[in-house]
Amino acid sequence: EASSLTRKTQISKGVGTGGNGANIPYGSFQTLGDLWLDFDNDISFENYHRELDLEDAVVRISYTQNGVRFKREIFVSEPDQVMVVKLTADQPGKISFKGQLTRPEKFTTTASNEQLIMQGTLSDGKGGEGLQYMTRLTAVHKKGHIDYSDAGITVENADEVTLLLSASTDYLLDYPTYKGRDYKTITNANLIQSKQKSYNVLLDTHKKDYQNYYKRVSLNLTSQPDTIPTDVRLQNFKTNPSDPYLIEKLFQYGRYLLISSSRPGTLPANLQGIWTDKIQTPWNGDYHTNVNVQMNYWPAETTNLGEMHLPLFDLLASIQEPGAKTAQVHYNAKGWILHPVTNVWGYTSPGEDSSWGMHISGGAWLSTHIMEHYYFTLDKAFLEKTYPILKASAEFYIDWLIKDPETGELVSGPSSSPENTFLAPDGTRSQICMAPAHDQQVIWHLFKNYIDASTALNINDQFLTKIKAAQKELSQPKIGSDGRLMEWNEEFEEVEPGHRHISHLFALHPGYQIDVNKTPELAQAARQSLDFRIKNGGGHTGWSASWLINQYARLGDAELAKINLHKVISESLSPNLFGLHPPFQIDANFGSTAGIAEMLLQSQSDELSILPALPKDWAHGEVKGLAARGGFIVDIKWESGKLMDLKVMSKNGGICKLRYAGREMVLQTKSGMTYSPVKNGKIMDEISSSRN
Ligand code: FUC
């Protein structure tokens, strides 16, 4: 009855949220198009090598044809806003090809002023014109000849060619018009300015910019040389999952992907980051807010890439108005809300079916990212700017929660536990329920964040008093008769016991209401829920398995964290290491990188936990530059599974509590100072004396 009522009254219909949005108003994030280089020969080649170097974000390709060694270097420069493709050969006059720009639909190409220009207008989904885009391509050549025509560029007998490509749309993240970027001028200026710079200057600028982020963190689990191609490593891993080098690479690849898809001032990384090759991208390449977009940002703070988190907050700011409208229209509530999907056009209504579309705590979950960024950076200016988003989210949930008539507790509902189905007492299948554990935990966390944010900003008003009281009245996590943490308020039987979502364990990760040391009974119940899920086939999508890494790391279970990391590697990666749902979904990459970081350092419980889940076979290793809440940067070295060296740099000063293998230490830190509480396996004297 509840399901059919929500279907009738709450669900939006026919807009495309289910994954068919490309030609209807919801829209689909889609490919810009393809740059084709046609060398017009089918002569055999040898010594082919192709790599993406994570150290400098440059692709290098080389091969020999007819005795000539050809090379290509490709990178995308954030500072110069161009893609650069350099083609060289070890003999003069050997570079000849045709270059074309295409996309599957809605494009024309023309040549003008030594540029090949591809442009077009997408549909607005209602029969009118939508987003406009432009791509420009130009070439710089040494010797030989270049011709530009509407069909493409033709290069003949050059010694060397550098292609430059710029692209933009008229999109602006600006509700409600979302238009106004001067894309024609921008693409032209980017191309002309880059053309005036030498290749080496472009390359150096790109490297410096990229490495400023990338080099903050290093991870060494092996000194094994890199001689085996990645796709072969991946294949080998399936039968012999012992390749610490691949784990290092997967960790850093996630960081590379985040640096490359979520720069300040751009849109947040979507379900495929930015790397779709389709018009109708799976699930519209949108932002799923019942775990996926959050997972994209799990590694942002811990792996020292806090700036890459910022686009998410711009998106949140842009949905304040439409989200407030939805709160008003659907629930007659204050504040703002969104449901399990959102997009770059401010979509905040429920999804198209009550089985998944009635997730109501996505707004709260996303708002918790504000305090995550603050806990790591202690950036008050950021908090002041984003506090209104947090507050308006809390305002919504205060209006939304109701008193359970039997217990008097505050509960969320009618709602659902993300995408999971239970058997109702009459035997029918349903998702709609009252007080799903997930909502209760996320709202608890939001209220905690709101209280912390108000304290940090010295705000003490009646609304804060209200939130503090409400947080205590929330229905709390419950343990079922079988010892598992309950997903629903009643002990319903689940239809799919190995379901991919583990939403009711939010409080263990990414939340911290459940903690192995502070709430051991709940932690034990969470473990039982996890073990039960795994026994029943859980973790069968890439993102789901990578969430399990994080969950087990929080429980301090190194071996199960590792087993789930191995599961991602052997079952959910494509040959280039892109995560697979399947299809390609980037959350598995980000979730795995975050999971590896959680295995090495945690800081969610007012202390830095060093090597909380180190697997036995990662016996020796070193990680440098991981970030911790409170503004600490941490280097850890271990040998034979034991902590050897620990360095803590304090960005903001203050007390730093440390925990390692059951021992606790306390550091009184000063801003800008680095401390070495453990050296050569010994706890330093001054630290032992300050231990309490
Ligand atoms: C969530 C998941 C699906 C998929 C989709 C994009 O809804 O339940 O498995 O990952 O997002």
PDB file of C-alpha atoms and ligand atoms in Angstrom, residues 271 282-283 286-292 340-341 356 418-419 499-501 540-541 543-544 581 585 587, ligand 1:
ATOM      1  CA  LEU A 271      29.743   8.119 -12.578  1.00  0.00           C
ATOM      2  CA  PRO A 282      25.066   4.347 -18.479  1.00  0.00           C
ATOM      3  CA  TRP A 283      22.794   5.887 -15.822  1.00  0.00           C
ATOM      4  CA  ASP A 286      25.038  11.593 -13.584  1.00  0.00           C
ATOM      5  CA  TYR A 287      25.519  11.942  -9.845  1.00  0.00           C
ATOM      6  CA  HIS A 288      24.026   9.093  -7.868  1.00  0.00           C
ATOM      7  CA  THR A 289      23.752  10.262  -4.300  1.00  0.00           C
ATOM      8  CA  ASN A 290      22.978   7.059  -2.451  1.00  0.00           C
ATOM      9  CA  VAL A 291      26.701   6.163  -2.363  1.00  0.00           C
ATOM     10  CA  ASN A 292      28.345   6.667  -5.771  1.00  0.00           C
ATOM     11  CA  PRO A 340      19.060   9.345  -5.206  1.00  0.00           C
ATOM     12  CA  VAL A 341      20.056  11.154  -8.397  1.00  0.00           C
ATOM     13  CA  TRP A 356      14.960   3.151  -5.616  1.00  0.00           C
ATOM     14  CA  PRO A 418      18.946   2.355  -0.681  1.00  0.00           C
ATOM     15  CA  GLU A 419      17.663  -0.005  -3.336  1.00  0.00           C
ATOM     16  CA  HIS A 499      22.714  -6.985  -1.719  1.00  0.00           C
ATOM     17  CA  ARG A 500      25.376  -4.634  -3.096  1.00  0.00           C
ATOM     18  CA  HIS A 501      24.404  -1.656  -0.922  1.00  0.00           C
ATOM     19  CA  HIS A 540      29.464  -8.226  -6.668  1.00  0.00           C
ATOM     20  CA  THR A 541      29.793  -4.783  -8.259  1.00  0.00           C
ATOM     21  CA  TRP A 543      31.920  -0.124  -6.015  1.00  0.00           C
ATOM     22  CA  SER A 544      30.303  -2.527  -3.612  1.00  0.00           C
ATOM     23  CA  HIS A 581      30.240  -2.064 -12.205  1.00  0.00           C
ATOM     24  CA  GLN A 585      31.982   3.092 -13.281  1.00  0.00           C
ATOM     25  CA  ASP A 587      33.539   4.846  -8.065  1.00  0.00           C
TER      26      ASP A 587
HETATM   27  C1  FUC B   1      23.356   2.906  -7.661  1.00  0.00           C
HETATM   28  C2  FUC B   1      23.649   1.417  -7.621  1.00  0.00           C
HETATM   29  C3  FUC B   1      23.779   0.792  -8.952  1.00  0.00           C
HETATM   30  C4  FUC B   1      24.605   1.666  -9.875  1.00  0.00           C
HETATM   31  C5  FUC B   1      24.013   3.040  -9.965  1.00  0.00           C
HETATM   32  C6  FUC B   1      24.777   3.957 -10.846  1.00  0.00           C
HETATM   33  O1  FUC B   1      22.021   3.146  -7.767  1.00  0.00           O
HETATM   34  O2  FUC B   1      22.700   0.719  -6.894  1.00  0.00           O
HETATM   35  O3  FUC B   1      24.413  -0.454  -8.743  1.00  0.00           O
HETATM   36  O4  FUC B   1      25.906   1.744  -9.388  1.00  0.00           O
HETATM   37  O5  FUC B   1      24.008   3.606  -8.687  1.00  0.00           O
END
